[in-house]
PDB file of C-alpha atoms in Angstrom:
ATOM      1  CA  MET A   1      90.632 109.673  75.347  1.00 42.00           C
ATOM      2  CA  GLY A   2      93.390 111.823  73.905  1.00 47.00           C
ATOM      3  CA  ARG A   3      96.675 112.791  75.434  1.00 55.00           C
ATOM      4  CA  LEU A   4      96.314 114.397  78.852  1.00 67.00           C
ATOM      5  CA  ARG A   5      98.349 117.559  79.370  1.00 76.00           C
ATOM      6  CA  THR A   6     100.545 117.291  82.469  1.00 86.00           C
ATOM      7  CA  ASN A   7      99.572 119.592  85.303  1.00 89.00           C
ATOM      8  CA  PRO A   8     102.739 120.564  87.250  1.00 87.00           C
ATOM      9  CA  GLU A   9     100.618 121.411  90.303  1.00 93.00           C
ATOM     10  CA  ALA A  10      98.798 118.071  90.335  1.00 95.00           C
ATOM     11  CA  ILE A  11     101.025 116.373  92.898  1.00 94.00           C
ATOM     12  CA  ASN A  12     100.481 119.191  95.400  1.00 95.00           C
ATOM     13  CA  LEU A  13      96.759 119.355  94.728  1.00 96.00           C
ATOM     14  CA  ILE A  14      96.117 115.638  95.162  1.00 96.00           C
ATOM     15  CA  LYS A  15      97.909 115.703  98.507  1.00 95.00           C
ATOM     16  CA  LEU A  16      95.107 117.958  99.783  1.00 95.00           C
ATOM     17  CA  SER A  17      92.480 115.313  99.125  1.00 94.00           C
ATOM     18  CA  PRO A  18      91.134 113.214 102.022  1.00 93.00           C
ATOM     19  CA  TYR A  19      91.356 110.186  99.701  1.00 96.00           C
ATOM     20  CA  TYR A  20      95.075 110.489  99.054  1.00 97.00           C
ATOM     21  CA  LEU A  21      97.411 108.090 100.865  1.00 97.00           C
ATOM     22  CA  SER A  22     100.785 109.681 101.479  1.00 95.00           C
ATOM     23  CA  GLU A  23     102.458 106.711 103.152  1.00 95.00           C
ATOM     24  CA  ALA A  24     102.029 103.019 103.822  1.00 96.00           C
ATOM     25  CA  SER A  25     100.074 101.952 106.872  1.00 95.00           C
ATOM     26  CA  ASN A  26      98.999  98.753 108.580  1.00 89.00           C
ATOM     27  CA  LYS A  27      95.424 100.021 108.483  1.00 93.00           C
ATOM     28  CA  TYR A  28      93.961 102.216 105.746  1.00 97.00           C
ATOM     29  CA  PHE A  29      90.320 101.977 106.851  1.00 97.00           C
ATOM     30  CA  ASP A  30      88.622 101.924 110.246  1.00 95.00           C
ATOM     31  CA  ASN A  31      86.914  98.602 109.613  1.00 96.00           C
ATOM     32  CA  LYS A  32      87.620  95.002 108.665  1.00 95.00           C
ATOM     33  CA  ASN A  33      85.755  95.011 105.349  1.00 98.00           C
ATOM     34  CA  PRO A  34      87.258  93.276 102.290  1.00 98.00           C
ATOM     35  CA  LEU A  35      89.935  95.222 100.427  1.00 98.00           C
ATOM     36  CA  TYR A  36      89.774  95.527  96.626  1.00 98.00           C
ATOM     37  CA  ILE A  37      92.472  97.344  94.656  1.00 98.00           C
ATOM     38  CA  GLU A  38      92.577  98.632  91.084  1.00 98.00           C
ATOM     39  CA  ILE A  39      96.042  98.865  89.548  1.00 98.00           C
ATOM     40  CA  GLY A  40      96.099 101.627  86.952  1.00 97.00           C
ATOM     41  CA  MET A  41      92.845 103.308  87.995  1.00 97.00           C
ATOM     42  CA  GLY A  42      93.083 106.061  85.383  1.00 95.00           C
ATOM     43  CA  LYS A  43      90.516 108.821  85.819  1.00 95.00           C
ATOM     44  CA  GLY A  44      88.634 106.803  88.403  1.00 96.00           C
ATOM     45  CA  LEU A  45      85.196 106.099  86.916  1.00 96.00           C
ATOM     46  CA  PHE A  46      85.372 102.357  87.634  1.00 98.00           C
ATOM     47  CA  ILE A  47      86.599 102.486  91.211  1.00 97.00           C
ATOM     48  CA  ILE A  48      84.395 105.430  92.188  1.00 96.00           C
ATOM     49  CA  ASN A  49      81.266 103.695  90.928  1.00 96.00           C
ATOM     50  CA  ASN A  50      82.302 100.528  92.744  1.00 97.00           C
ATOM     51  CA  ALA A  51      82.789 102.466  95.980  1.00 96.00           C
ATOM     52  CA  ILE A  52      79.307 103.961  95.592  1.00 95.00           C
ATOM     53  CA  LYS A  53      77.621 100.649  94.795  1.00 96.00           C
ATOM     54  CA  TYR A  54      79.405  98.487  97.355  1.00 97.00           C
ATOM     55  CA  GLN A  55      79.620 100.475 100.581  1.00 95.00           C
ATOM     56  CA  ASN A  56      80.746  97.441 102.574  1.00 97.00           C
ATOM     57  CA  ILE A  57      83.925  96.978 100.521  1.00 98.00           C
ATOM     58  CA  ASN A  58      87.094  99.058 100.845  1.00 98.00           C
ATOM     59  CA  TYR A  59      88.693 100.247  97.592  1.00 98.00           C
ATOM     60  CA  ILE A  60      92.187 101.532  96.875  1.00 98.00           C
ATOM     61  CA  GLY A  61      93.134 102.836  93.442  1.00 98.00           C
ATOM     62  CA  ILE A  62      96.765 102.872  92.327  1.00 98.00           C
ATOM     63  CA  GLU A  63      97.863 105.264  89.586  1.00 98.00           C
ATOM     64  CA  LYS A  64     101.357 106.603  88.888  1.00 96.00           C
ATOM     65  CA  TYR A  65     100.423 109.857  87.156  1.00 96.00           C
ATOM     66  CA  PRO A  66      99.387 112.728  89.483  1.00 97.00           C
ATOM     67  CA  THR A  67      97.591 114.595  86.690  1.00 96.00           C
ATOM     68  CA  VAL A  68      95.368 111.562  86.078  1.00 96.00           C
ATOM     69  CA  ILE A  69      94.694 111.127  89.802  1.00 97.00           C
ATOM     70  CA  LEU A  70      93.622 114.764  89.989  1.00 96.00           C
ATOM     71  CA  LYS A  71      90.973 114.024  87.352  1.00 95.00           C
ATOM     72  CA  ALA A  72      89.721 111.146  89.510  1.00 95.00           C
ATOM     73  CA  ILE A  73      89.615 113.273  92.644  1.00 95.00           C
ATOM     74  CA  LYS A  74      87.587 115.912  90.809  1.00 93.00           C
ATOM     75  CA  LYS A  75      85.099 113.176  89.886  1.00 92.00           C
ATOM     76  CA  THR A  76      84.485 112.473  93.574  1.00 91.00           C
ATOM     77  CA  GLU A  77      83.508 116.106  94.067  1.00 86.00           C
ATOM     78  CA  VAL A  78      80.544 115.657  91.719  1.00 84.00           C
ATOM     79  CA  TYR A  79      78.849 113.347  94.204  1.00 81.00           C
ATOM     80  CA  GLU A  80      77.333 114.492  97.467  1.00 65.00           C
ATOM     81  CA  ASN A  81      78.951 111.518  99.076  1.00 67.00           C
ATOM     82  CA  ASN A  82      81.667 110.913 101.645  1.00 78.00           C
ATOM     83  CA  PHE A  83      83.691 108.088 100.183  1.00 90.00           C
ATOM     84  CA  HIS A  84      84.550 106.433 103.475  1.00 94.00           C
ATOM     85  CA  ASN A  85      85.579 103.308 101.535  1.00 96.00           C
ATOM     86  CA  LEU A  86      87.902 104.872  98.940  1.00 97.00           C
ATOM     87  CA  LYS A  87      91.613 105.734  99.006  1.00 97.00           C
ATOM     88  CA  ILE A  88      94.122 106.568  96.266  1.00 98.00           C
ATOM     89  CA  ILE A  89      97.843 105.849  95.965  1.00 98.00           C
ATOM     90  CA  CYS A  90     100.199 107.643  93.595  1.00 98.00           C
ATOM     91  CA  ASP A  91     102.915 105.122  92.831  1.00 98.00           C
ATOM     92  CA  ASP A  92     104.188 102.560  90.364  1.00 97.00           C
ATOM     93  CA  ALA A  93     102.799  99.008  90.441  1.00 97.00           C
ATOM     94  CA  ASN A  94     106.320  97.698  91.010  1.00 97.00           C
ATOM     95  CA  ASN A  95     106.063  99.080  94.545  1.00 98.00           C
ATOM     96  CA  LEU A  96     102.859  97.312  95.587  1.00 98.00           C
ATOM     97  CA  LYS A  97     104.623  95.295  98.279  1.00 97.00           C
ATOM     98  CA  ASN A  98     105.598  98.566  99.966  1.00 97.00           C
ATOM     99  CA  TRP A  99     101.912  99.368 100.424  1.00 98.00           C
ATOM    100  CA  PHE A 100     100.251  96.028 101.069  1.00 98.00           C
ATOM    101  CA  LYS A 101     101.142  93.312 103.522  1.00 97.00           C
ATOM    102  CA  ASN A 102     101.306  89.677 102.490  1.00 97.00           C
ATOM    103  CA  LYS A 103      97.847  88.137 102.047  1.00 98.00           C
ATOM    104  CA  SER A 104      96.001  91.386 102.748  1.00 98.00           C
ATOM    105  CA  VAL A 105      94.103  92.017  99.483  1.00 98.00           C
ATOM    106  CA  ASP A 106      90.785  90.370  98.594  1.00 98.00           C
ATOM    107  CA  LYS A 107      90.593  91.279  94.909  1.00 98.00           C
ATOM    108  CA  ILE A 108      92.730  92.926  92.230  1.00 98.00           C
ATOM    109  CA  PHE A 109      91.344  94.713  89.176  1.00 99.00           C
ATOM    110  CA  LEU A 110      93.477  95.184  86.054  1.00 98.00           C
ATOM    111  CA  ASN A 111      91.495  97.322  83.640  1.00 98.00           C
ATOM    112  CA  PHE A 112      92.797  98.275  80.187  1.00 98.00           C
ATOM    113  CA  SER A 113      96.450  98.146  81.142  1.00 97.00           C
ATOM    114  CA  ASP A 114      99.109  99.326  78.687  1.00 97.00           C
ATOM    115  CA  PRO A 115      99.682  96.315  76.368  1.00 98.00           C
ATOM    116  CA  TRP A 116     103.405  96.995  75.872  1.00 97.00           C
ATOM    117  CA  PRO A 117     103.294  95.027  72.582  1.00 97.00           C
ATOM    118  CA  LYS A 118     107.024  94.833  71.893  1.00 97.00           C
ATOM    119  CA  LYS A 119     108.736  91.673  73.147  1.00 96.00           C
ATOM    120  CA  ARG A 120     111.516  93.639  74.830  1.00 97.00           C
ATOM    121  CA  HIS A 121     108.889  95.380  76.981  1.00 97.00           C
ATOM    122  CA  GLU A 122     107.222  92.177  78.178  1.00 97.00           C
ATOM    123  CA  SER A 123     108.333  92.696  81.780  1.00 97.00           C
ATOM    124  CA  LYS A 124     106.356  95.972  81.873  1.00 97.00           C
ATOM    125  CA  ARG A 125     103.035  94.214  81.204  1.00 98.00           C
ATOM    126  CA  LEU A 126     100.932  94.052  84.356  1.00 98.00           C
ATOM    127  CA  THR A 127     100.231  90.373  83.676  1.00 98.00           C
ATOM    128  CA  SER A 128     103.867  89.365  83.197  1.00 98.00           C
ATOM    129  CA  ILE A 129     105.471  86.810  85.500  1.00 97.00           C
ATOM    130  CA  GLY A 130     107.196  89.486  87.562  1.00 97.00           C
ATOM    131  CA  PHE A 131     103.943  91.207  88.438  1.00 98.00           C
ATOM    132  CA  MET A 132     102.130  87.920  88.972  1.00 97.00           C
ATOM    133  CA  ASN A 133     104.732  87.059  91.608  1.00 97.00           C
ATOM    134  CA  ILE A 134     103.868  90.310  93.374  1.00 98.00           C
ATOM    135  CA  TYR A 135     100.128  89.656  93.181  1.00 98.00           C
ATOM    136  CA  LYS A 136     100.409  86.177  94.657  1.00 98.00           C
ATOM    137  CA  GLN A 137     102.152  87.657  97.691  1.00 98.00           C
ATOM    138  CA  ILE A 138      99.632  90.392  98.486  1.00 98.00           C
ATOM    139  CA  LEU A 139      96.474  88.508  97.454  1.00 98.00           C
ATOM    140  CA  LYS A 140      94.667  86.288  99.942  1.00 98.00           C
ATOM    141  CA  PRO A 141      94.408  82.564  99.075  1.00 96.00           C
ATOM    142  CA  LYS A 142      91.481  81.616  96.804  1.00 97.00           C
ATOM    143  CA  GLN A 143      90.802  85.268  95.998  1.00 98.00           C
ATOM    144  CA  THR A 144      90.618  86.696  92.493  1.00 98.00           C
ATOM    145  CA  ILE A 145      92.072  88.956  89.841  1.00 98.00           C
ATOM    146  CA  GLU A 146      89.716  90.446  87.248  1.00 98.00           C
ATOM    147  CA  PHE A 147      91.300  91.573  83.994  1.00 98.00           C
ATOM    148  CA  LYS A 148      89.704  93.535  81.138  1.00 98.00           C
ATOM    149  CA  THR A 149      91.249  94.758  77.900  1.00 98.00           C
ATOM    150  CA  ASP A 150      90.420  95.822  74.370  1.00 98.00           C
ATOM    151  CA  ASN A 151      93.784  94.546  73.106  1.00 98.00           C
ATOM    152  CA  GLN A 152      93.688  91.091  71.483  1.00 98.00           C
ATOM    153  CA  GLY A 153      97.429  90.555  71.837  1.00 98.00           C
ATOM    154  CA  LEU A 154      97.456  91.332  75.553  1.00 98.00           C
ATOM    155  CA  TYR A 155      94.376  89.170  76.054  1.00 98.00           C
ATOM    156  CA  GLU A 156      95.989  86.164  74.365  1.00 98.00           C
ATOM    157  CA  TYR A 157      99.275  86.716  76.191  1.00 98.00           C
ATOM    158  CA  THR A 158      97.548  86.995  79.562  1.00 98.00           C
ATOM    159  CA  LEU A 159      95.298  83.992  79.019  1.00 98.00           C
ATOM    160  CA  ASP A 160      98.314  81.889  78.051  1.00 98.00           C
ATOM    161  CA  GLN A 161     100.233  83.093  81.134  1.00 97.00           C
ATOM    162  CA  TRP A 162      97.420  82.129  83.456  1.00 97.00           C
ATOM    163  CA  MET A 163      96.507  78.875  81.731  1.00 97.00           C
ATOM    164  CA  HIS A 164     100.056  77.652  82.372  1.00 96.00           C
ATOM    165  CA  SER A 165     100.435  79.142  85.863  1.00 97.00           C
ATOM    166  CA  LYS A 166     101.010  76.934  88.903  1.00 97.00           C
ATOM    167  CA  ASP A 167      99.775  79.688  91.198  1.00 97.00           C
ATOM    168  CA  PHE A 168      96.567  80.840  89.512  1.00 98.00           C
ATOM    169  CA  LYS A 169      93.498  79.049  88.194  1.00 98.00           C
ATOM    170  CA  VAL A 170      91.476  80.467  85.296  1.00 98.00           C
ATOM    171  CA  GLU A 171      87.852  80.680  86.449  1.00 98.00           C
ATOM    172  CA  ALA A 172      86.295  82.322  83.389  1.00 98.00           C
ATOM    173  CA  TYR A 173      87.247  84.133  80.209  1.00 98.00           C
ATOM    174  CA  THR A 174      85.702  85.637  77.101  1.00 98.00           C
ATOM    175  CA  ASP A 175      86.879  87.581  74.072  1.00 98.00           C
ATOM    176  CA  ASP A 176      83.502  89.345  73.855  1.00 98.00           C
ATOM    177  CA  LEU A 177      82.304  90.455  77.282  1.00 98.00           C
ATOM    178  CA  TYR A 178      79.183  92.206  76.034  1.00 98.00           C
ATOM    179  CA  SER A 179      77.941  88.979  74.463  1.00 98.00           C
ATOM    180  CA  ASN A 180      78.466  86.978  77.664  1.00 98.00           C
ATOM    181  CA  ALA A 181      75.483  87.445  79.961  1.00 97.00           C
ATOM    182  CA  ASP A 182      77.088  85.737  82.960  1.00 96.00           C
ATOM    183  CA  LEU A 183      80.281  87.799  82.953  1.00 97.00           C
ATOM    184  CA  LEU A 184      78.490  90.999  81.990  1.00 97.00           C
ATOM    185  CA  LYS A 185      76.230  90.785  85.022  1.00 95.00           C
ATOM    186  CA  ASP A 186      77.085  93.572  87.494  1.00 94.00           C
ATOM    187  CA  ASN A 187      79.811  94.833  85.128  1.00 98.00           C
ATOM    188  CA  ILE A 188      80.948  98.379  85.874  1.00 98.00           C
ATOM    189  CA  PRO A 189      82.678 100.023  82.884  1.00 98.00           C
ATOM    190  CA  THR A 190      85.740 102.242  82.809  1.00 97.00           C
ATOM    191  CA  GLU A 191      86.146 105.416  80.745  1.00 95.00           C
ATOM    192  CA  TYR A 192      88.073 103.496  78.103  1.00 95.00           C
ATOM    193  CA  GLU A 193      85.520 100.715  78.074  1.00 98.00           C
ATOM    194  CA  ASN A 194      82.666 103.114  77.311  1.00 97.00           C
ATOM    195  CA  LYS A 195      84.718 104.615  74.496  1.00 96.00           C
ATOM    196  CA  PHE A 196      85.599 101.246  72.951  1.00 97.00           C
ATOM    197  CA  ILE A 197      82.036  99.927  73.128  1.00 97.00           C
ATOM    198  CA  LYS A 198      80.809 102.973  71.184  1.00 97.00           C
ATOM    199  CA  GLN A 199      83.458 102.185  68.551  1.00 97.00           C
ATOM    200  CA  GLY A 200      82.296  98.576  68.275  1.00 97.00           C
ATOM    201  CA  ILE A 201      85.516  97.182  69.790  1.00 98.00           C
ATOM    202  CA  LYS A 202      85.087  93.918  71.670  1.00 98.00           C
ATOM    203  CA  ILE A 203      86.039  93.865  75.340  1.00 98.00           C
ATOM    204  CA  LYS A 204      87.923  90.836  76.625  1.00 98.00           C
ATOM    205  CA  LYS A 205      87.801  89.611  80.218  1.00 98.00           C
ATOM    206  CA  ILE A 206      89.589  86.984  82.309  1.00 98.00           C
ATOM    207  CA  ILE A 207      88.993  86.032  85.942  1.00 98.00           C
ATOM    208  CA  VAL A 208      91.573  83.991  87.844  1.00 98.00           C
ATOM    209  CA  SER A 209      91.864  82.853  91.453  1.00 98.00           C
ATOM    210  CA  LEU A 210      94.958  82.313  93.549  1.00 98.00           C
ATOM    211  CA  ILE A 211      95.449  78.620  94.237  1.00 95.00           C
TER     212      ILE A 211
END
């Protein structure tokens, strides 16, 4: 995708969007529909297309870089559509518990997260034990996390974490999503995913449920 030049005005511009959440609330949507969140939403292709396809599901994207969020917000302007089921948070994943009550989320998406390959950076991986402890608090019982990556090391690390977890059960996994008809069904790609597929890079996926 290339390095994105930081826009110093991005934080002010995203605050003007009707999809931007400026503070935590007990109720983000005026309905009781299921709540799905994407942690590290990037430029928003995945979550926007989900919000269009599944109107009866509420979506919240979390991204810590305002410049990237601005790209996502500009994507929404392409559609003649009022995204009544989409909101965006600008914050770090470490602060998820500030935004979501215990047992309030129905699904978590982790798409192409930074692999943080060095051992000393393990705690920064979004599938490390520290983050898993956060997810098990905000996720409803029996509900799922869907993880996709192009990185073999992060895939193996994550699969091992979840295979040995007392809190999560591995429901399905593959190291070649586009050769797995069952898991590919209804798949919605991200920007990175489209790029990697064109390059012939295999996409890995894991689905786990909270016990």
